[in-house]
Amino acid sequence: MCRLIVNRIVRIGDSERWSDVVIHAGVARWVEVASDRSKDAEHQIEQVLDQIDETLPQIGSDRESLLQILICLPNPDHVDVLNRLWDKWVPRGHAPVRACFHSGLSGGCHVEMIITAAVTSA
């Protein structure tokens, strides 16, 4: 007889439209945008990186467990700022897979990051 193992899906902060974080099979996924969209791109990027830092311990993870970050920047001129802040933020030897693409964002949003991280502790 084959035993079926079902991993539970955990949704944190779910609403009718989305969840703040979804965890399944030891992997967490979530999206960050700057909480203060009145700031310029550099400050919004800093905010989003800080917000990722706030979420990681709440889900039992850390920067070294980041697997992938997809970054949406509406203005390609902000890539240099992103790279400067990113290089200071990512732990050396533990860089996640990263893709940066240009797409329109609304509401004064200068950056959106889609994060995937391994959950390393319960």
mmCIF file of N, CA and C in Angstrom, residues 1-80:
data_model
loop_
_atom_site.group_PDB
_atom_site.id
_atom_site.type_symbol
_atom_site.label_atom_id
_atom_site.label_comp_id
_atom_site.label_asym_id
_atom_site.label_seq_id
_atom_site.Cartn_x
_atom_site.Cartn_y
_atom_site.Cartn_z
ATOM 1 N N MET A 1 0.833 -1.170 0.000
ATOM 2 C CA MET A 1 0.000 0.000 0.000
ATOM 3 C C MET A 1 0.890 1.250 0.000
ATOM 4 N N CYS A 2 0.543 2.192 -0.803
ATOM 5 C CA CYS A 2 1.290 3.442 -0.926
ATOM 6 C C CYS A 2 0.726 4.464 0.064
ATOM 7 N N ARG A 3 1.619 5.085 0.814
ATOM 8 C CA ARG A 3 1.166 6.078 1.791
ATOM 9 C C ARG A 3 1.328 7.480 1.190
ATOM 10 N N LEU A 4 0.265 8.208 1.160
ATOM 11 C CA LEU A 4 0.266 9.556 0.615
ATOM 12 C C LEU A 4 0.591 10.556 1.724
ATOM 13 N N ILE A 5 1.620 11.351 1.510
ATOM 14 C CA ILE A 5 1.988 12.371 2.481
ATOM 15 C C ILE A 5 1.530 13.714 1.927
ATOM 16 N N VAL A 6 0.713 14.387 2.695
ATOM 17 C CA VAL A 6 0.188 15.670 2.267
ATOM 18 C C VAL A 6 0.815 16.758 3.138
ATOM 19 N N ASN A 7 1.480 17.700 2.502
ATOM 20 C CA ASN A 7 2.038 18.830 3.226
ATOM 21 C C ASN A 7 0.972 19.893 3.375
ATOM 22 N N ARG A 8 0.828 20.359 4.561
ATOM 23 C CA ARG A 8 -0.152 21.395 4.842
ATOM 24 C C ARG A 8 0.283 22.722 4.233
ATOM 25 N N ILE A 9 -0.656 23.487 3.740
ATOM 26 C CA ILE A 9 -0.397 24.828 3.240
ATOM 27 C C ILE A 9 -0.772 25.801 4.349
ATOM 28 N N VAL A 10 0.170 26.666 4.703
ATOM 29 C CA VAL A 10 -0.066 27.667 5.743
ATOM 30 C C VAL A 10 -0.157 29.023 5.061
ATOM 31 N N ARG A 11 -1.234 29.731 5.345
ATOM 32 C CA ARG A 11 -1.429 31.078 4.802
ATOM 33 C C ARG A 11 -1.440 32.054 5.972
ATOM 34 N N ILE A 12 -0.594 33.054 5.873
ATOM 35 C CA ILE A 12 -0.489 34.066 6.924
ATOM 36 C C ILE A 12 -1.047 35.370 6.376
ATOM 37 N N GLY A 13 -1.935 35.982 7.139
ATOM 38 C CA GLY A 13 -2.497 37.260 6.729
ATOM 39 C C GLY A 13 -3.307 37.180 5.451
ATOM 40 N N ASP A 14 -4.137 36.170 5.334
ATOM 41 C CA ASP A 14 -4.896 36.018 4.091
ATOM 42 C C ASP A 14 -6.130 36.918 4.078
ATOM 43 N N SER A 15 -6.475 37.345 2.900
ATOM 44 C CA SER A 15 -7.667 38.154 2.669
ATOM 45 C C SER A 15 -8.407 37.537 1.487
ATOM 46 N N GLU A 16 -9.443 38.184 1.040
ATOM 47 C CA GLU A 16 -10.176 37.644 -0.112
ATOM 48 C C GLU A 16 -9.331 37.641 -1.381
ATOM 49 N N ARG A 17 -8.407 38.604 -1.488
ATOM 50 C CA ARG A 17 -7.648 38.756 -2.718
ATOM 51 C C ARG A 17 -6.273 38.084 -2.686
ATOM 52 N N TRP A 18 -5.585 38.078 -1.528
ATOM 53 C CA TRP A 18 -4.250 37.480 -1.447
ATOM 54 C C TRP A 18 -3.902 37.145 -0.006
ATOM 55 N N SER A 19 -2.818 36.383 0.148
ATOM 56 C CA SER A 19 -2.231 36.101 1.457
ATOM 57 C C SER A 19 -0.938 36.889 1.562
ATOM 58 N N ASP A 20 -0.573 37.264 2.785
ATOM 59 C CA ASP A 20 0.695 37.961 2.965
ATOM 60 C C ASP A 20 1.868 37.007 2.722
ATOM 61 N N VAL A 21 1.771 35.795 3.246
ATOM 62 C CA VAL A 21 2.799 34.770 3.072
ATOM 63 C C VAL A 21 2.091 33.437 2.903
ATOM 64 N N VAL A 22 2.609 32.604 1.999
ATOM 65 C CA VAL A 22 2.127 31.231 1.851
ATOM 66 C C VAL A 22 3.333 30.314 2.027
ATOM 67 N N ILE A 23 3.167 29.316 2.915
ATOM 68 C CA ILE A 23 4.241 28.354 3.175
ATOM 69 C C ILE A 23 3.731 26.964 2.830
ATOM 70 N N HIS A 24 4.556 26.252 2.043
ATOM 71 C CA HIS A 24 4.220 24.874 1.673
ATOM 72 C C HIS A 24 5.513 24.100 1.457
ATOM 73 N N ALA A 25 5.558 22.903 1.992
ATOM 74 C CA ALA A 25 6.703 22.004 1.805
ATOM 75 C C ALA A 25 8.023 22.672 2.182
ATOM 76 N N GLY A 26 8.000 23.455 3.258
ATOM 77 C CA GLY A 26 9.225 24.079 3.741
ATOM 78 C C GLY A 26 9.696 25.281 2.950
ATOM 79 N N VAL A 27 8.834 25.815 2.095
ATOM 80 C CA VAL A 27 9.195 26.978 1.279
ATOM 81 C C VAL A 27 8.137 28.061 1.474
ATOM 82 N N ALA A 28 8.598 29.273 1.770
ATOM 83 C CA ALA A 28 7.701 30.419 1.946
ATOM 84 C C ALA A 28 7.780 31.312 0.722
ATOM 85 N N ARG A 29 6.621 31.893 0.382
ATOM 86 C CA ARG A 29 6.540 32.805 -0.768
ATOM 87 C C ARG A 29 5.733 34.020 -0.342
ATOM 88 N N TRP A 30 6.217 35.214 -0.733
ATOM 89 C CA TRP A 30 5.467 36.433 -0.438
ATOM 90 C C TRP A 30 5.953 37.577 -1.312
ATOM 91 N N VAL A 31 5.209 38.663 -1.269
ATOM 92 C CA VAL A 31 5.500 39.850 -2.080
ATOM 93 C C VAL A 31 5.681 41.033 -1.144
ATOM 94 N N GLU A 32 6.658 41.881 -1.446
ATOM 95 C CA GLU A 32 6.864 43.104 -0.673
ATOM 96 C C GLU A 32 6.833 44.320 -1.586
ATOM 97 N N VAL A 33 6.135 45.336 -1.154
ATOM 98 C CA VAL A 33 6.209 46.679 -1.727
ATOM 99 C C VAL A 33 6.454 47.613 -0.554
ATOM 100 N N ALA A 34 7.011 48.777 -0.821
ATOM 101 C CA ALA A 34 7.325 49.719 0.249
ATOM 102 C C ALA A 34 6.068 50.142 0.988
ATOM 103 N N SER A 35 6.167 50.175 2.299
ATOM 104 C CA SER A 35 5.021 50.607 3.100
ATOM 105 C C SER A 35 4.779 52.111 2.959
ATOM 106 N N ASP A 36 5.829 52.882 2.674
ATOM 107 C CA ASP A 36 5.691 54.325 2.470
ATOM 108 C C ASP A 36 6.027 54.647 1.021
ATOM 109 N N ARG A 37 5.006 54.780 0.206
ATOM 110 C CA ARG A 37 5.217 55.009 -1.229
ATOM 111 C C ARG A 37 5.417 56.483 -1.572
ATOM 112 N N SER A 38 5.507 57.337 -0.573
ATOM 113 C CA SER A 38 5.778 58.752 -0.837
ATOM 114 C C SER A 38 7.277 58.995 -1.034
ATOM 115 N N LYS A 39 8.103 57.998 -0.716
ATOM 116 C CA LYS A 39 9.562 58.123 -0.821
ATOM 117 C C LYS A 39 10.033 57.836 -2.248
ATOM 118 N N ASP A 40 11.291 58.202 -2.530
ATOM 119 C CA ASP A 40 11.878 57.953 -3.845
ATOM 120 C C ASP A 40 12.269 56.473 -3.969
ATOM 121 N N ALA A 41 12.751 56.092 -5.141
ATOM 122 C CA ALA A 41 13.068 54.684 -5.424
ATOM 123 C C ALA A 41 14.096 54.123 -4.451
ATOM 124 N N GLU A 42 15.148 54.866 -4.180
ATOM 125 C CA GLU A 42 16.193 54.363 -3.277
ATOM 126 C C GLU A 42 15.617 54.038 -1.902
ATOM 127 N N HIS A 43 14.828 54.944 -1.362
ATOM 128 C CA HIS A 43 14.245 54.711 -0.047
ATOM 129 C C HIS A 43 13.217 53.585 -0.065
ATOM 130 N N GLN A 44 12.488 53.452 -1.158
ATOM 131 C CA GLN A 44 11.538 52.339 -1.254
ATOM 132 C C GLN A 44 12.269 51.000 -1.326
ATOM 133 N N ILE A 45 13.367 50.946 -2.062
ATOM 134 C CA ILE A 45 14.144 49.701 -2.137
ATOM 135 C C ILE A 45 14.668 49.351 -0.746
ATOM 136 N N GLU A 46 15.204 50.337 -0.029
ATOM 137 C CA GLU A 46 15.669 50.108 1.343
ATOM 138 C C GLU A 46 14.530 49.593 2.221
ATOM 139 N N GLN A 47 13.358 50.200 2.103
ATOM 140 C CA GLN A 47 12.201 49.763 2.895
ATOM 141 C C GLN A 47 11.852 48.314 2.610
ATOM 142 N N VAL A 48 11.828 47.953 1.335
ATOM 143 C CA VAL A 48 11.451 46.583 0.971
ATOM 144 C C VAL A 48 12.469 45.590 1.520
ATOM 145 N N LEU A 49 13.751 45.893 1.422
ATOM 146 C CA LEU A 49 14.774 44.996 1.981
ATOM 147 C C LEU A 49 14.608 44.884 3.499
ATOM 148 N N ASP A 50 14.306 45.995 4.172
ATOM 149 C CA ASP A 50 14.051 45.964 5.618
ATOM 150 C C ASP A 50 12.807 45.134 5.931
ATOM 151 N N GLN A 51 11.771 45.268 5.110
ATOM 152 C CA GLN A 51 10.547 44.499 5.322
ATOM 153 C C GLN A 51 10.799 43.006 5.145
ATOM 154 N N ILE A 52 11.652 42.641 4.188
ATOM 155 C CA ILE A 52 12.024 41.227 4.032
ATOM 156 C C ILE A 52 12.718 40.756 5.305
ATOM 157 N N ASP A 53 13.638 41.586 5.821
ATOM 158 C CA ASP A 53 14.337 41.243 7.067
ATOM 159 C C ASP A 53 13.362 41.053 8.228
ATOM 160 N N GLU A 54 12.294 41.817 8.270
ATOM 161 C CA GLU A 54 11.295 41.677 9.330
ATOM 162 C C GLU A 54 10.486 40.391 9.182
ATOM 163 N N THR A 55 10.200 39.999 7.955
ATOM 164 C CA THR A 55 9.378 38.809 7.716
ATOM 165 C C THR A 55 10.152 37.518 7.946
ATOM 166 N N LEU A 56 11.411 37.471 7.554
ATOM 167 C CA LEU A 56 12.184 36.227 7.618
ATOM 168 C C LEU A 56 12.148 35.541 8.988
ATOM 169 N N PRO A 57 12.458 36.215 10.091
ATOM 170 C CA PRO A 57 12.411 35.489 11.375
ATOM 171 C C PRO A 57 10.997 35.084 11.785
ATOM 172 N N GLN A 58 10.000 35.812 11.324
ATOM 173 C CA GLN A 58 8.614 35.475 11.652
ATOM 174 C C GLN A 58 8.191 34.146 11.028
ATOM 175 N N ILE A 59 8.836 33.777 9.934
ATOM 176 C CA ILE A 59 8.483 32.523 9.260
ATOM 177 C C ILE A 59 9.519 31.428 9.483
ATOM 178 N N GLY A 60 10.512 31.694 10.333
ATOM 179 C CA GLY A 60 11.536 30.695 10.612
ATOM 180 C C GLY A 60 12.586 30.613 9.529
ATOM 181 N N SER A 61 12.995 31.768 9.020
ATOM 182 C CA SER A 61 13.987 31.799 7.950
ATOM 183 C C SER A 61 14.981 32.937 8.196
ATOM 184 N N ASP A 62 15.916 33.099 7.279
ATOM 185 C CA ASP A 62 16.912 34.165 7.369
ATOM 186 C C ASP A 62 17.437 34.473 5.970
ATOM 187 N N ARG A 63 18.272 35.487 5.860
ATOM 188 C CA ARG A 63 18.789 35.892 4.546
ATOM 189 C C ARG A 63 19.564 34.787 3.841
ATOM 190 N N GLU A 64 20.254 33.960 4.589
ATOM 191 C CA GLU A 64 21.027 32.873 3.975
ATOM 192 C C GLU A 64 20.130 31.794 3.388
ATOM 193 N N SER A 65 18.850 31.819 3.724
ATOM 194 C CA SER A 65 17.896 30.816 3.226
ATOM 195 C C SER A 65 17.032 31.336 2.088
ATOM 196 N N LEU A 66 17.334 32.538 1.603
ATOM 197 C CA LEU A 66 16.596 33.057 0.454
ATOM 198 C C LEU A 66 16.905 32.210 -0.771
ATOM 199 N N LEU A 67 15.886 31.815 -1.498
ATOM 200 C CA LEU A 67 16.059 30.981 -2.683
ATOM 201 C C LEU A 67 15.980 31.791 -3.971
ATOM 202 N N GLN A 68 15.031 32.713 -4.026
ATOM 203 C CA GLN A 68 14.810 33.480 -5.257
ATOM 204 C C GLN A 68 14.129 34.794 -4.912
ATOM 205 N N ILE A 69 14.528 35.860 -5.611
ATOM 206 C CA ILE A 69 13.822 37.129 -5.512
ATOM 207 C C ILE A 69 13.639 37.679 -6.919
ATOM 208 N N LEU A 70 12.386 37.913 -7.269
ATOM 209 C CA LEU A 70 12.038 38.534 -8.542
ATOM 210 C C LEU A 70 11.738 39.997 -8.247
ATOM 211 N N ILE A 71 12.374 40.892 -8.990
ATOM 212 C CA ILE A 71 12.284 42.316 -8.695
ATOM 213 C C ILE A 71 11.680 43.055 -9.874
ATOM 214 N N CYS A 72 10.619 43.780 -9.598
ATOM 215 C CA CYS A 72 9.971 44.604 -10.610
ATOM 216 C C CYS A 72 10.359 46.056 -10.352
ATOM 217 N N LEU A 73 10.990 46.670 -11.327
ATOM 218 C CA LEU A 73 11.353 48.088 -11.281
ATOM 219 C C LEU A 73 10.719 48.766 -12.483
ATOM 220 N N PRO A 74 9.834 49.714 -12.284
ATOM 221 C CA PRO A 74 9.226 50.387 -13.427
ATOM 222 C C PRO A 74 10.210 51.245 -14.211
ATOM 223 N N ASN A 75 11.251 51.732 -13.543
ATOM 224 C CA ASN A 75 12.215 52.616 -14.197
ATOM 225 C C ASN A 75 13.578 51.928 -14.274
ATOM 226 N N PRO A 76 14.062 51.594 -15.479
ATOM 227 C CA PRO A 76 15.354 50.907 -15.601
ATOM 228 C C PRO A 76 16.528 51.745 -15.093
ATOM 229 N N ASP A 77 16.331 53.053 -14.940
ATOM 230 C CA ASP A 77 17.401 53.897 -14.406
ATOM 231 C C ASP A 77 17.687 53.610 -12.938
ATOM 232 N N HIS A 78 16.811 52.870 -12.266
ATOM 233 C CA HIS A 78 16.992 52.578 -10.843
ATOM 234 C C HIS A 78 17.769 51.286 -10.587
ATOM 235 N N VAL A 79 18.214 50.620 -11.631
ATOM 236 C CA VAL A 79 18.945 49.352 -11.455
ATOM 237 C C VAL A 79 20.257 49.585 -10.713
ATOM 238 N N ASP A 80 20.963 50.662 -11.001
ATOM 239 C CA ASP A 80 22.233 50.926 -10.309
ATOM 240 C C ASP A 80 22.021 51.104 -8.807
#
